[in-house]
PDB file of C-alpha atoms in Angstrom:
ATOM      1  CA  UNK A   1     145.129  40.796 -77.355  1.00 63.00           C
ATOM      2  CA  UNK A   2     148.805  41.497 -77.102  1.00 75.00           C
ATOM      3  CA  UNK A   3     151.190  41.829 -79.320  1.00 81.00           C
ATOM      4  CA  UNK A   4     153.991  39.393 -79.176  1.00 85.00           C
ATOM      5  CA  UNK A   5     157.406  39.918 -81.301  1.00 89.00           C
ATOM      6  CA  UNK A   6     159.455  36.576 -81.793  1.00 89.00           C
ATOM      7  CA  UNK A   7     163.063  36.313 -83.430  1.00 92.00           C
ATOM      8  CA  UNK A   8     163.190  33.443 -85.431  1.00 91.00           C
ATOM      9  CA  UNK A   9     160.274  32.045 -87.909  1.00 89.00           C
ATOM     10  CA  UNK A  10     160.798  28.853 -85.694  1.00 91.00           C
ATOM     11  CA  UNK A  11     160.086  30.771 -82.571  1.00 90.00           C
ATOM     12  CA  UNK A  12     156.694  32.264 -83.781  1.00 88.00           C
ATOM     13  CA  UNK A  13     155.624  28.151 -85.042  1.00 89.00           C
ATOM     14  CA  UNK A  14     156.351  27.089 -81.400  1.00 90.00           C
ATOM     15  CA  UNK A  15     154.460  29.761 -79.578  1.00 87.00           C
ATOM     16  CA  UNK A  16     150.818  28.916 -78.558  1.00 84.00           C
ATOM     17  CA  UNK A  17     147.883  30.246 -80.528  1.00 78.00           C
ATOM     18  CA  UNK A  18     146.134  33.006 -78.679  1.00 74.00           C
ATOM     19  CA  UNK A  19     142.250  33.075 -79.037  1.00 70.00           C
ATOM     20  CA  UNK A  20     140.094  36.051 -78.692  1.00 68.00           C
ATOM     21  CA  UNK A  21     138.129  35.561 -75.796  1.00 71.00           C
ATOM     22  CA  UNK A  22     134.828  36.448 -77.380  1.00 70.00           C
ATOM     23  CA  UNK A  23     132.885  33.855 -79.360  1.00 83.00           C
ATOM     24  CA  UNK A  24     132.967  33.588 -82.798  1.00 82.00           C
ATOM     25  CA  UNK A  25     129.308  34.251 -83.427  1.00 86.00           C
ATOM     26  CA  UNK A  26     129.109  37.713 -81.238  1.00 86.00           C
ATOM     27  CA  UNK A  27     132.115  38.845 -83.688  1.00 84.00           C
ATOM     28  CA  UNK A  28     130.044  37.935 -86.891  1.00 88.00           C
ATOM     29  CA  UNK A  29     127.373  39.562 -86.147  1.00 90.00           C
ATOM     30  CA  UNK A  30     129.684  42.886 -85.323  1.00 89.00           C
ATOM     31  CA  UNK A  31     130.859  42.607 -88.538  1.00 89.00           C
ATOM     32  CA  UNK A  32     127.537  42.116 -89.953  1.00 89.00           C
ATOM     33  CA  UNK A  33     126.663  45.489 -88.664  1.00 89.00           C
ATOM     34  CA  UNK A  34     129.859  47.499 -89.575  1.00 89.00           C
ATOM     35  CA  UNK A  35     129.275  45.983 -93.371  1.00 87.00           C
ATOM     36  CA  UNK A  36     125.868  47.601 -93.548  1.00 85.00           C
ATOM     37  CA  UNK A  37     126.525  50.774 -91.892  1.00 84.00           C
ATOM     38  CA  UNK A  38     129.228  50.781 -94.552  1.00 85.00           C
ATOM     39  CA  UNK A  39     127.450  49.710 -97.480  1.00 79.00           C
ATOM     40  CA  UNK A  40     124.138  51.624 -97.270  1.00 70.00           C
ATOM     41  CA  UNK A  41     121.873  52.189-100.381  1.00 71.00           C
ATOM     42  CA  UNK A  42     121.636  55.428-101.581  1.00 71.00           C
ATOM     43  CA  UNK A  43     118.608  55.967-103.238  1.00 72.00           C
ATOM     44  CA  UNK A  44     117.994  59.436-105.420  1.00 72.00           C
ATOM     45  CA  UNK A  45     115.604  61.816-103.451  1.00 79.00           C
ATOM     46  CA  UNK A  46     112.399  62.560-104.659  1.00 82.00           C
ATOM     47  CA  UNK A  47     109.408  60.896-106.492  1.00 87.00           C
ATOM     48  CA  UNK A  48     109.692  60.106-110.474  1.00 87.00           C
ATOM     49  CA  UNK A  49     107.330  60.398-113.407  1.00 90.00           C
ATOM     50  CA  UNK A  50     107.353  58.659-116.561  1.00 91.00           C
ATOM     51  CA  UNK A  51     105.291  58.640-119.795  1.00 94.00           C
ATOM     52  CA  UNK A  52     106.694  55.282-120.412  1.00 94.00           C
ATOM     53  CA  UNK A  53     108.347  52.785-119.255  1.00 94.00           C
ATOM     54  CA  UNK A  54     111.107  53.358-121.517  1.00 94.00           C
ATOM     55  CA  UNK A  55     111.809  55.897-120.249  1.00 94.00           C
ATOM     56  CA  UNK A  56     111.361  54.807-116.795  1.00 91.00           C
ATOM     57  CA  UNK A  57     114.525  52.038-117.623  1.00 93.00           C
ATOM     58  CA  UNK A  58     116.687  54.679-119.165  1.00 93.00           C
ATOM     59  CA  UNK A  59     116.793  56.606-116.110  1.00 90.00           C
ATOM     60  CA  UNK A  60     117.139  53.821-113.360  1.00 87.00           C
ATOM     61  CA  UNK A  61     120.157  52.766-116.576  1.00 89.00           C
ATOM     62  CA  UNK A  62     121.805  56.086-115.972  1.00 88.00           C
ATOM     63  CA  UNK A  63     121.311  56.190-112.158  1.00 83.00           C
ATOM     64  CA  UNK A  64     123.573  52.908-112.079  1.00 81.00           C
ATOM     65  CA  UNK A  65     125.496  54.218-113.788  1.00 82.00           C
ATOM     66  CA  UNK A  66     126.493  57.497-111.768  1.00 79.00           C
ATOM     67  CA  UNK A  67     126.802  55.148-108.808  1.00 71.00           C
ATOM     68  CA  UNK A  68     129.082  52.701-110.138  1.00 73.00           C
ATOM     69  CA  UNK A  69     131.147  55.456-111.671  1.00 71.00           C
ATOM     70  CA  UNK A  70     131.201  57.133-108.557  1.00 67.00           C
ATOM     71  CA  UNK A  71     132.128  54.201-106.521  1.00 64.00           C
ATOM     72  CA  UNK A  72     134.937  53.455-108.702  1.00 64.00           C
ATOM     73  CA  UNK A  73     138.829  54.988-107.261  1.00 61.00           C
ATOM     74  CA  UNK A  74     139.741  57.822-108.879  1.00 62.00           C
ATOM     75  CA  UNK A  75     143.195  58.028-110.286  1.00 64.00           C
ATOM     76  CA  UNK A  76     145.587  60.743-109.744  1.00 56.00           C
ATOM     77  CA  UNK A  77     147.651  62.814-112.649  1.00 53.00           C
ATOM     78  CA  UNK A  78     147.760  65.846-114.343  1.00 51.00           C
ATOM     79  CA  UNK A  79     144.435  67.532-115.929  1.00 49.00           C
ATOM     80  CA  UNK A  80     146.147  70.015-117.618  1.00 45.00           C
TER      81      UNK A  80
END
């Protein structure tokens, strides 16, 4: 779709609406598929032992934890 540059606010209200020729649904689902090949599960390699469950849920607790931490933007300054 072309760009198109106007000069006045009441020029742009005037000017047509341009549609995207492709249907709506065919664009959903491409964005379907760029949000999961962007948001993939990572899941920590390996398989897990546990004498209890207890200490099964304290290590899925701290897993979530180093994901949403590392998810989360880091901020820049000084570290000295």
């Amino acid at each position: 779709m072309p760009v198109q540059k106007f000069r006045s606010i009441d020029e742009m209200n005037t000017a047509p609406i341009r549609v995207a020729g492709e249907p709506a649904f065919e664009r959903f689902t491409r964005h379907c598929r760029r949000y999961w090949l962007i948001s993939q599960p990572t899941y920590p390699r390996g398989v897990f032992k546990f004498r209890t469950l207890e200490e099964a849920q304290a290590a899925r607790v701290r897993e979530s934890a180093k994901l949403k931490d590392a998810s989360r933007p880091r901020r820049g300054g000084g570290g000295g």
